[in-house]
Every structure is written in structure tokens, then in C-alpha cells.
Short mmCIF file of C-alpha atoms in Angstrom, two decimals:
data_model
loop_
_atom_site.label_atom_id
_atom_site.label_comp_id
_atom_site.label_asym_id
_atom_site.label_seq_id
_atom_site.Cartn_x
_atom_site.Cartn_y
_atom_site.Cartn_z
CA UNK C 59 -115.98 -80.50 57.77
CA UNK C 60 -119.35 -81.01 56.98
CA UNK C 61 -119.96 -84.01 59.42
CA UNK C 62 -118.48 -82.06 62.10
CA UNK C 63 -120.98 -79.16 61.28
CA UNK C 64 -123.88 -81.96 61.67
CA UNK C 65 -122.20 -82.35 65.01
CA UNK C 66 -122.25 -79.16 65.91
CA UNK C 67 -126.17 -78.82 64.88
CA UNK C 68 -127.26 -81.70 66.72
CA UNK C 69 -125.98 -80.74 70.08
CA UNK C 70 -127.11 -76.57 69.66
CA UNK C 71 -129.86 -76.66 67.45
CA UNK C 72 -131.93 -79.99 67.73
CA UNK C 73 -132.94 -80.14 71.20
CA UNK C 74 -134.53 -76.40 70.82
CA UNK C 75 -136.22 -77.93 67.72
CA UNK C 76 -137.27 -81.53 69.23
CA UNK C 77 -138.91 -79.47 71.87
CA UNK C 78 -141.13 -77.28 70.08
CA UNK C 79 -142.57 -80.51 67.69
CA UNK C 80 -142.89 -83.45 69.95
CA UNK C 81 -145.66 -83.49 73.13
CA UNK C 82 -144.04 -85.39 75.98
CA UNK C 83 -140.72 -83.78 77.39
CA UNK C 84 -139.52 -87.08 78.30
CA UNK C 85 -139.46 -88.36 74.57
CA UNK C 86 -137.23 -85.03 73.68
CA UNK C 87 -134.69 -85.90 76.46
CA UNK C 88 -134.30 -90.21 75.38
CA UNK C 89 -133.80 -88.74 71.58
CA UNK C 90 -131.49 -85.86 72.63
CA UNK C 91 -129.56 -88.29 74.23
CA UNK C 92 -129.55 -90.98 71.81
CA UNK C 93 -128.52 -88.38 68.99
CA UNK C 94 -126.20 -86.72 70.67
CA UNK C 95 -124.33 -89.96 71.21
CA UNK C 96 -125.44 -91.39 67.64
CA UNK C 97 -124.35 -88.50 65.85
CA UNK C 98 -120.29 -89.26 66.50
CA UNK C 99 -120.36 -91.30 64.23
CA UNK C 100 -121.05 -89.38 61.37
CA UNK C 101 -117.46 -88.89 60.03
CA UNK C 102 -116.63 -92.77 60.18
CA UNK C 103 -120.08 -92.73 57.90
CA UNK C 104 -119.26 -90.37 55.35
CA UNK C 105 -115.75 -91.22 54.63
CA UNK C 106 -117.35 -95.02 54.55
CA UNK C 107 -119.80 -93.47 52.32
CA UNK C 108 -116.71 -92.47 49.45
CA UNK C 109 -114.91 -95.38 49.85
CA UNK C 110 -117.83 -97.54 48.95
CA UNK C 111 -118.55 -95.10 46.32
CA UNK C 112 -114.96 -95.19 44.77
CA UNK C 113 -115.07 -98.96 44.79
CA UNK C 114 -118.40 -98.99 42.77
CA UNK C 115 -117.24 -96.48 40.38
CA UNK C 116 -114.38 -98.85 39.86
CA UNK C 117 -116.19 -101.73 39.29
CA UNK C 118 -115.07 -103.29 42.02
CA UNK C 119 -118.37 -103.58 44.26
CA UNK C 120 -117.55 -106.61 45.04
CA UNK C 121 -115.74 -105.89 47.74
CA UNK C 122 -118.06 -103.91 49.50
CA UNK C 123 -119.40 -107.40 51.41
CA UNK C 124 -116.28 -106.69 53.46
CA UNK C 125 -117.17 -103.69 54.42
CA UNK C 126 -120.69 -104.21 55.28
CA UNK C 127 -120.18 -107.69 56.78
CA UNK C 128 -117.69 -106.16 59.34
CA UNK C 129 -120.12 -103.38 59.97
CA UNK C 130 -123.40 -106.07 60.39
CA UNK C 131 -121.98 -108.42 62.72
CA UNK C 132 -120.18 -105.77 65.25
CA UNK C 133 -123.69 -103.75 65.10
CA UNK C 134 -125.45 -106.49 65.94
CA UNK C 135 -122.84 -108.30 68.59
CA UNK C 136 -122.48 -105.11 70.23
CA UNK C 137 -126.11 -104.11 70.46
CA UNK C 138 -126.65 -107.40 72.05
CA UNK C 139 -124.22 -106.67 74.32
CA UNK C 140 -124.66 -102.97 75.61
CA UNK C 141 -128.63 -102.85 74.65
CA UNK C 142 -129.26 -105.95 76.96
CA UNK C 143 -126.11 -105.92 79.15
CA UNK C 144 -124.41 -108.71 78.35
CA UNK C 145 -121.32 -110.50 79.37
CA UNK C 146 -120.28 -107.89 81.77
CA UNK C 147 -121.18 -104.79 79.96
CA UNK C 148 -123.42 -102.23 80.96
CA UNK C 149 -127.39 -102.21 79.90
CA UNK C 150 -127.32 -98.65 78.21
CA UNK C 151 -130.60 -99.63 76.67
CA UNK C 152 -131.92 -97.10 73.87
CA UNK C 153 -127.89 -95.33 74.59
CA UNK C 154 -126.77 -98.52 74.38
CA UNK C 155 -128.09 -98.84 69.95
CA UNK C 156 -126.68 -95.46 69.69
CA UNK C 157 -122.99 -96.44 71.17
CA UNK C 158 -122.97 -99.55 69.16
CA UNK C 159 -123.93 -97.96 65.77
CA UNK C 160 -120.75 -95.38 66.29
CA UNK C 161 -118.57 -98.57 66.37
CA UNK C 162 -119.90 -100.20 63.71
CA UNK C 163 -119.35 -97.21 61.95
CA UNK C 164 -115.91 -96.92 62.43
CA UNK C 165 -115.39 -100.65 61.60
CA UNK C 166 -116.99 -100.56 58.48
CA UNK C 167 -114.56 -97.74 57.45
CA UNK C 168 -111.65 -99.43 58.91
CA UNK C 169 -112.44 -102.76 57.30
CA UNK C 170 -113.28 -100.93 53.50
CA UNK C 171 -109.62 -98.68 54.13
CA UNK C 172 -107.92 -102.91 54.60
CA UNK C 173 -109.51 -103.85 51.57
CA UNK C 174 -108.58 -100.81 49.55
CA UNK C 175 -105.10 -100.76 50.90
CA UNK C 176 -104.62 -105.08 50.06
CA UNK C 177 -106.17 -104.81 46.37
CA UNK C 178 -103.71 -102.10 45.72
CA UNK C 179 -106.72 -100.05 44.97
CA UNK C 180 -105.33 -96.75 46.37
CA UNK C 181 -102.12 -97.01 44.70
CA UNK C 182 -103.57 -97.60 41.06
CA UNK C 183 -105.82 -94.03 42.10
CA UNK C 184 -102.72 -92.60 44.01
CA UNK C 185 -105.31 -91.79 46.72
CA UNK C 186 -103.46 -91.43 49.56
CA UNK C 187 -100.24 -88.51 48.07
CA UNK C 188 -101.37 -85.59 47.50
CA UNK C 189 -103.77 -83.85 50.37
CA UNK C 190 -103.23 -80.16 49.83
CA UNK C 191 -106.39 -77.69 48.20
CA UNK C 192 -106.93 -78.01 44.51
CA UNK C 193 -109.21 -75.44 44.42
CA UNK C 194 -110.16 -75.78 40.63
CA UNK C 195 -111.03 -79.77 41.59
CA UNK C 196 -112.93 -78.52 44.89
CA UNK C 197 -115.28 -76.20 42.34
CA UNK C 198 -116.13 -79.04 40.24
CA UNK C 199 -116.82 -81.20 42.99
CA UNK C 200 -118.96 -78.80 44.66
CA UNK C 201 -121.12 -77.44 41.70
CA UNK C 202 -121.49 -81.40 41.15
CA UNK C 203 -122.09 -82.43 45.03
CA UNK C 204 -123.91 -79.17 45.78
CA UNK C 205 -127.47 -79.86 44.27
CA UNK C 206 -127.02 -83.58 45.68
CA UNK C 207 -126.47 -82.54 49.34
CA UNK C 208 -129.77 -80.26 49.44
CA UNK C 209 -131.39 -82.88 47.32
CA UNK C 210 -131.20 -85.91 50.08
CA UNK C 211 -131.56 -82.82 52.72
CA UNK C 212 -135.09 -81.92 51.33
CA UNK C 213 -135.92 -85.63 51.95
CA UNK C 214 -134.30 -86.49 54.83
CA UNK C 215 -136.15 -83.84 56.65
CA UNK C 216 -139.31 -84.35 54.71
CA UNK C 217 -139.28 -87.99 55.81
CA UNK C 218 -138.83 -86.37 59.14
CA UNK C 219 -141.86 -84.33 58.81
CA UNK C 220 -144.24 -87.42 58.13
CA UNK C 221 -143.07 -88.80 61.80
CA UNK C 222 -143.46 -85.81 63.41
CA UNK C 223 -147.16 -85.46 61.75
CA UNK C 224 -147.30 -89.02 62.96
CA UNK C 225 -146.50 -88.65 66.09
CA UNK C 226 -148.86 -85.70 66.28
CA UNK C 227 -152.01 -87.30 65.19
CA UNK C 228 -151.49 -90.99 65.56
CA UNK C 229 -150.13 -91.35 68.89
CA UNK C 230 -147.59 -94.16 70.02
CA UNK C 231 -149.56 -96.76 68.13
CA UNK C 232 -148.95 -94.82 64.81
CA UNK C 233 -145.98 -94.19 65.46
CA UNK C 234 -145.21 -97.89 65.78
CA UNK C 235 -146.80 -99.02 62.85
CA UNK C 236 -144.99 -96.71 61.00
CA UNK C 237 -141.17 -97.37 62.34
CA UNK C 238 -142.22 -100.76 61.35
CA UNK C 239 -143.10 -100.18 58.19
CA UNK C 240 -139.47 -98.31 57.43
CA UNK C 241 -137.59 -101.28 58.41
CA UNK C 242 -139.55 -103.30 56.11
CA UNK C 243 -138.67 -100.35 53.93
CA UNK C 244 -135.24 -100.68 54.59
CA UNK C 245 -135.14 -104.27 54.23
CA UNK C 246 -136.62 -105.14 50.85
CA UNK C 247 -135.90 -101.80 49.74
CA UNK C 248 -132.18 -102.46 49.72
CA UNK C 249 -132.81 -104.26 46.37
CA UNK C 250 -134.12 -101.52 44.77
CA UNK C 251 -131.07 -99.19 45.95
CA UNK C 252 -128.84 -101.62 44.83
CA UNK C 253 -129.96 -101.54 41.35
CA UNK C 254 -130.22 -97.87 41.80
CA UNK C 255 -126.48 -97.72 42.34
CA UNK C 256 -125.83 -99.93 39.72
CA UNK C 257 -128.13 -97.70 36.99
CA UNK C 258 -125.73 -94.63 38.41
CA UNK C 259 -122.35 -96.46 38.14
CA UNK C 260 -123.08 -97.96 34.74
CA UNK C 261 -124.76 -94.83 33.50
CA UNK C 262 -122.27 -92.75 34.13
CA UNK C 263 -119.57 -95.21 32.61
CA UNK C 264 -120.86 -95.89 29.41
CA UNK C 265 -121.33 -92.06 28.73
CA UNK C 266 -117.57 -91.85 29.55
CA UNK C 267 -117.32 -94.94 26.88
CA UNK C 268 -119.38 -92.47 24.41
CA UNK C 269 -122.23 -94.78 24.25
CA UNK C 270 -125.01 -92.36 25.08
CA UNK C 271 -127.28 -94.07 22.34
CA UNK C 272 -127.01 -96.88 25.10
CA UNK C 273 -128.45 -95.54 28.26
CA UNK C 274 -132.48 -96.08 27.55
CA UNK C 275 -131.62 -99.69 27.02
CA UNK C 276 -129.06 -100.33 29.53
CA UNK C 277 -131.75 -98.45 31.93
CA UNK C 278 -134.57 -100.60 30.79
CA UNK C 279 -132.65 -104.00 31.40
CA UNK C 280 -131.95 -102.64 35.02
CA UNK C 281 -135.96 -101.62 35.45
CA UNK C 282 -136.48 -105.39 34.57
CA UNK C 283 -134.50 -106.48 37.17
CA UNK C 284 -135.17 -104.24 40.36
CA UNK C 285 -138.59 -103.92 39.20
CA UNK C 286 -138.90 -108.14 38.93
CA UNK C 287 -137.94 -108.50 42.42
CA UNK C 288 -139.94 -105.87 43.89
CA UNK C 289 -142.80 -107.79 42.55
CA UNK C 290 -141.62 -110.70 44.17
CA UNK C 291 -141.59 -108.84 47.39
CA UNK C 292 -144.89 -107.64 46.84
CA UNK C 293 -146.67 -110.81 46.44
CA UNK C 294 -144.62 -111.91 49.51
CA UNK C 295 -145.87 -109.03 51.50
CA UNK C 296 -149.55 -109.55 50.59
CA UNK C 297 -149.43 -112.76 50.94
CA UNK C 298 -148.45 -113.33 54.52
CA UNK C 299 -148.28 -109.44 55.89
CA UNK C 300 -149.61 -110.58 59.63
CA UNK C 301 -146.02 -112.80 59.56
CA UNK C 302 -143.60 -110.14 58.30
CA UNK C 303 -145.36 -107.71 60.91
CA UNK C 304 -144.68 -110.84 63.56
CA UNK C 305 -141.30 -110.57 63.52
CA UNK C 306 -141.35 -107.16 65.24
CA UNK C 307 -142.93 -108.50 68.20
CA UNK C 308 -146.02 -107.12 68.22
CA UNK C 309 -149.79 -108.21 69.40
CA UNK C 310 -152.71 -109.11 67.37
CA UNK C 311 -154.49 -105.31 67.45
CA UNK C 312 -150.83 -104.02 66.58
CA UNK C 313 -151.02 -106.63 63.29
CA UNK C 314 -154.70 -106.29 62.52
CA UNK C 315 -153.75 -102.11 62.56
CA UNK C 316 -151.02 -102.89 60.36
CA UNK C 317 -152.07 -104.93 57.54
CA UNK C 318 -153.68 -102.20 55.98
CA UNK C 319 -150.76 -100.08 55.65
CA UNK C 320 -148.38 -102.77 54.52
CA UNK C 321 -150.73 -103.58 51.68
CA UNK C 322 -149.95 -99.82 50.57
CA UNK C 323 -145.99 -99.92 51.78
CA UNK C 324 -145.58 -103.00 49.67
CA UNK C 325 -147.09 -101.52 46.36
CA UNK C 326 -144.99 -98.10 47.42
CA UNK C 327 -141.69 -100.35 46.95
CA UNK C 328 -142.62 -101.48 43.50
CA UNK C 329 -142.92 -98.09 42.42
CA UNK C 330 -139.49 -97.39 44.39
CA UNK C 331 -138.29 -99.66 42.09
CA UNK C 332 -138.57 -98.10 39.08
CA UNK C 333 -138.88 -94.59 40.12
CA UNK C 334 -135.29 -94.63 42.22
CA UNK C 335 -133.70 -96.19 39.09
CA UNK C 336 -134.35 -93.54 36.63
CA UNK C 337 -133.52 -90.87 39.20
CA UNK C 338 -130.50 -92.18 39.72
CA UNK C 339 -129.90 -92.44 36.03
CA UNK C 340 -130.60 -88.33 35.59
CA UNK C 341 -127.78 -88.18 38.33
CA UNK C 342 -125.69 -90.32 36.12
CA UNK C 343 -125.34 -87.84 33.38
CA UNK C 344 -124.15 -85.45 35.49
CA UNK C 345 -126.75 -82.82 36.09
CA UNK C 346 -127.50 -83.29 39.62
CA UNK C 347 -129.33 -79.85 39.20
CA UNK C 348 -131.82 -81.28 37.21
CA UNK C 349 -132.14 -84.28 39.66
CA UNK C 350 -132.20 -81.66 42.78
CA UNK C 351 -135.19 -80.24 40.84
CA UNK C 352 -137.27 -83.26 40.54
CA UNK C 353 -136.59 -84.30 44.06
CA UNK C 354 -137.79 -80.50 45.06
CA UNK C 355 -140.80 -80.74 43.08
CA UNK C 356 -141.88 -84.21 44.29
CA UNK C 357 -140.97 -83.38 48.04
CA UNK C 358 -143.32 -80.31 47.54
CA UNK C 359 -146.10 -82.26 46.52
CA UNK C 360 -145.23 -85.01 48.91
CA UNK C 361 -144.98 -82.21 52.33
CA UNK C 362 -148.44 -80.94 50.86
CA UNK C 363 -150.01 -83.79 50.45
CA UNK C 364 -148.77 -85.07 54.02
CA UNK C 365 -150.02 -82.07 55.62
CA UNK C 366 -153.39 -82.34 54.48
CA UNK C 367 -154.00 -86.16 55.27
CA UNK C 368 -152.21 -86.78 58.33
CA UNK C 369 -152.26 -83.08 60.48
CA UNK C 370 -155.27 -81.14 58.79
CA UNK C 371 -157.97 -83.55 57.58
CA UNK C 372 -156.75 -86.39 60.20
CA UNK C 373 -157.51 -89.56 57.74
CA UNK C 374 -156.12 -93.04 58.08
CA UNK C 375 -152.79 -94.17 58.98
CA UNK C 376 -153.13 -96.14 55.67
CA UNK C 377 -153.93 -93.10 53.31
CA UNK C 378 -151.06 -90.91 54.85
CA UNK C 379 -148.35 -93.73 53.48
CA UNK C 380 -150.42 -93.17 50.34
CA UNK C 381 -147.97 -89.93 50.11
CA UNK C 382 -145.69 -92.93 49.27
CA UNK C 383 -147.28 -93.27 45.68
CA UNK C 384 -147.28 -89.91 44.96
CA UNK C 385 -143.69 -89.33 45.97
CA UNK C 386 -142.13 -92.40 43.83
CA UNK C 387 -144.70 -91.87 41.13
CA UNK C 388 -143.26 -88.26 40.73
CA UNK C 389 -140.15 -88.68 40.86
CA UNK C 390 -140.15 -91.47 38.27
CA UNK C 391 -142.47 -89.26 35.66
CA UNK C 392 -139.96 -86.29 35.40
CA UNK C 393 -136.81 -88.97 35.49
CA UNK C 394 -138.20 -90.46 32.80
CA UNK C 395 -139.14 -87.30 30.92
CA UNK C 396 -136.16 -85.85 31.54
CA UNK C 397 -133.91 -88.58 29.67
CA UNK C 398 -136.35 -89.65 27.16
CA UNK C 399 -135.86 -85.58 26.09
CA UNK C 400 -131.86 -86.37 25.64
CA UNK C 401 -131.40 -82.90 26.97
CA UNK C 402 -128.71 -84.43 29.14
CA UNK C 403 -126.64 -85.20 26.08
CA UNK C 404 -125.93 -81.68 25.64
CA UNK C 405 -124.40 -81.67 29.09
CA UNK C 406 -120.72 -81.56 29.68
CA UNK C 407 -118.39 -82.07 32.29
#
């Protein structure tokens, strides 16, 4: 229901909205067009979303390779194929991403429902028997899921905000840099996610064990880890940044622009690494109004911060992913507070 509502807002709401933040008309009628395409496959992606959550919550994450090998290789076959116009297909171009990220979508889903289905998975959770409304189970979810939706809301659309500010003041060049610097945040950053999952599942499992004298340490020997390799990225990064920026394609004056910012991008993702961790921790112990909280508080900052660098004072491309720092920095200093207190051991579910 909620996916189809995010349908239903993308094709009413977000052209009207598009048009009144971005200059050229001719950029608001490629993205209207690629999201109103893209945004079908939003069901396959949540009900993806709980499948791979059920399997981690089970301890049985290893099986979400499946799932997002199937989902890789047809999104990146296909975008060959209907970006480029391969083989017979049509070249849909920009249309052509959008099209192929639906069907990955829907493979990825497929492929995880195969796996669940062959382990015997749904039977030992009798998933698949009862679908009427258990409207005491339906409360708990939703006083549990509320504070999370709004939570990735507020920064979803405050990451949304920095573009737009981009856009705005930096021009196509900025905007560049920056869409290349979140796929390098997207690639090294799935390390620190990863652990960030793992600090949630195991969190919230050894609580259910009654172990809550456990959870500094078992969050400190994940910190180690995610925060161990996003030095190792860093290094990498600063060490060669005109490469990484190379494999986007770009000129010389695009690099030499660049370097700068991916010297602050790359520090930004060790602080990710720590900061995402204990956030996800806080979610762990079940009060994900605590955690909506500390996300508002740190988007606040972040928005204001944004605001001033990149639209009012107009400074450096470089100092507006600054907002970065302050952000991850935030987020982990009330994360930590917040379970170093052992408040959350009063909580109960």
C-alpha cells in the first residue's frame, strides 16, 4: 500500500515540484520521465527489502548473494542492452536505466522468494498461511516501523536537498562531481552498511538471548571491523583519487575539480563507519523513536548547515560535502550517548 502511494506521488505531485526547483524545463521532463518509469518498481523493492531482512534476522544472510547476484547481472545485461540498443532492442537511453532497474527489481525478489521457498525457510516461519488483518500485530509493527519510515524520509529528501542546492549554485559541473562522488559513496560505502546490518541483527538477537551486558562489546568488535576497512578505503582514495575519478570517464579539469572533494568524501566514509554502526545499534534495542530523533536532530543541523554553504554564502564544492562530517559525526555522538546511558535497557517490547 505504501509503494503504491509512492506511485501515486510521483506521477501527481513530483513533476509540479521538479518544476518549481530545477532551472532548465528540459531537465524536469528527462527526470519526469525516467521516474515515472523507475518508480514501478517500487513494490518488487520493498517486498525484496523484507525478504532480505527476514533472512538476516534468521541468520541466514548468506543467502542473500542469490538475491543480489540475480539482481546485478540482469541490471547490468539489460542496461547494456536497452541503454545502448543492443542486439535488437531499442536505445531508450536515460528510459532505457529506468526500464532495466524495474526488472532487476522484480528478479531480485523472484530469485530471494526461490531461495526462501528451497531452504524451507517459509515453512519453518509458516510465512505464506495466514494473510488476513491481525490488527494487534499491525499496531506493534507500526509504532515500531513508524519512526523508521519518517526517519530514512527526513534523509532521503535531505540528501535530495543538497542536489538541488547543487544544481542551483554549481551548475552541471557540480552536479557531476557530486553524482560521482555518491557512487563512490555507494560503492565503498556498502561495507560500512553491511556491518551496519550486522550491528542491528546481532544487537537485537543477543538482547532476545538476555545478554544486554553484551552489546558495548559486541558493538565495539563490529566498530573494529567496518571502521578497519574504511581506513583501508581511505588510504586507497587518497592515494590514487585522479584513478578512482577515471573510471567515470571524465577529463582532466573534471579530475583536477574533483580531487578536492574526494579527499573530504573519503574521510566522510570513515566516519560513516562508525557513526552508521551505532545508529543502527540504538535501532536494535527497539526504540526506533529514539533513533528517529537523532536522525531529526542531525538532518536539522545537516539542512542548515547545507543552506548556508552551498545556496547562501556560495563556498566551495569541497566545503558543502563538509556537511558530510557534521552529519555522520552527529549522528554517531548521540548513538553513542544514547547506549552508553543504558536507557534502552528499560525498554520493552
Amino acid at each position: 500500500l505504501i509503494s503504491f502511494a509512492g506511485i501515486l506521488i510521483t506521477y501527481t505531485l513530483t513533476p509540479f515540484i521538479l518544476k518549481q526547483v530545477l532551472k532548465e524545463a528540459e531537465d524536469v521532463s528527462h527526470y519526469v520521465r525516467f521516474l515515472r518509469i523507475r518508480i514501478w518498481g517500487l513494490p518488487f523493492l520493498y517486498v525484496y527489502q523484507l525478504r532480505n531482512a527476514l533472512l538476516v534476522g534468521t541468520n541466514n544472510s548468506k543467502y542473500l548473494v542469490a538475491g543480489t547476484l540475480a539482481e546485478t547481472l540482469s541490471n547490468v545485461l539489460l542496461d547494456y542492452l536497452l541503454i545502448f540498443g543492443k542486439f535488437g532492442f531499442p536505445a531508450l537511453g536515460f528510459n532505457g536505466a529506468a526500464i532495466a532497474s524495474v526488472i532487476a527489481e522484480f528478479t531480485g525478489m523472484l530469485v530471494i522468494f526461490l531461495v526462501i521457498r528451497r531452504k524451507g525457510i517459509d515453512k519453518r516461519f509458516s510465512l505464506f498461511k495466514h494473510f488476513g488483518l491481525d490488527k494487534i500485530r499491525l499496531q506493534q509493527v507500526l509504532s515500531m516501523s513508524g519512526p523508521i519510515i519518517f526517519q530514512h524520509a527526513i534523509s532521503i529528501i535531505s540528501w535530495w536537498l543538497f542536489y538541488l542546492l547543487i544544481e542551483r549554485n554549481a551548475g552541471k559541473e557540480g552536479l557531476g562531481i557530486s553524482n560521482t562522488m555518491r557512487n563512490l559513496f555507494g560503492l565503498f560505502g556498502v561495507v560500512s552498511w553491511s556491518f551496519a546490518a550486522t550491528s542491528n541483527a546481532m544487537v537485537s538477537n543477543i538482547i532476545g538471548q538476555g545478554k544486554k551486558e553484551e552489546v558495548v562489546s559486541l558493538i565495539n568488535k563490529i566498530i573494529h571491523l567496518s571502521t578497519g576497512m574504511a581506513i583501508i578505503v581511505f588510504i586507497l582514495l587518497n592515494s590514487f583519487p585522479g584513478l578512482f575519478i577515471s573510471i567515470f570517464g571524465q577529463d582532466e579539469l573534471f579530475t583536477k575539480d574533483a580531487i578536492p572533494v574526494i579527499r573530504v568524501v573519503s574521510l566522510a566514509m570513515v566516519l560513516m563507519s562508525f557513526g552508521t554502526v551505532w545508529l543502527n545499534a540504538v535501532t536494535a534495542t527497539g526504540n526506533s523513536r529514539v533513533t528517529f530523533l537523532i536522525e531529526a536532530f542531525a538532518i536539522i543541523l545537516y539542512c542548515t548547515y547545507i543552506y548556508l554553504v552551498v545556496e547562501k554564502y556560495k563556498l566551495s564544492l569541497a566545503r558543502g560535502w563538509m556537511s558530510e562530517w557534521l552529519y555522520w559525526t552527529t549522528l554517531f555522538s548521540l548513538s553513542f550517548g544514547y547506549i552508553r546511558s543504558g536507557k534502552w535497557k528499560r525498554k520493552v517490547i
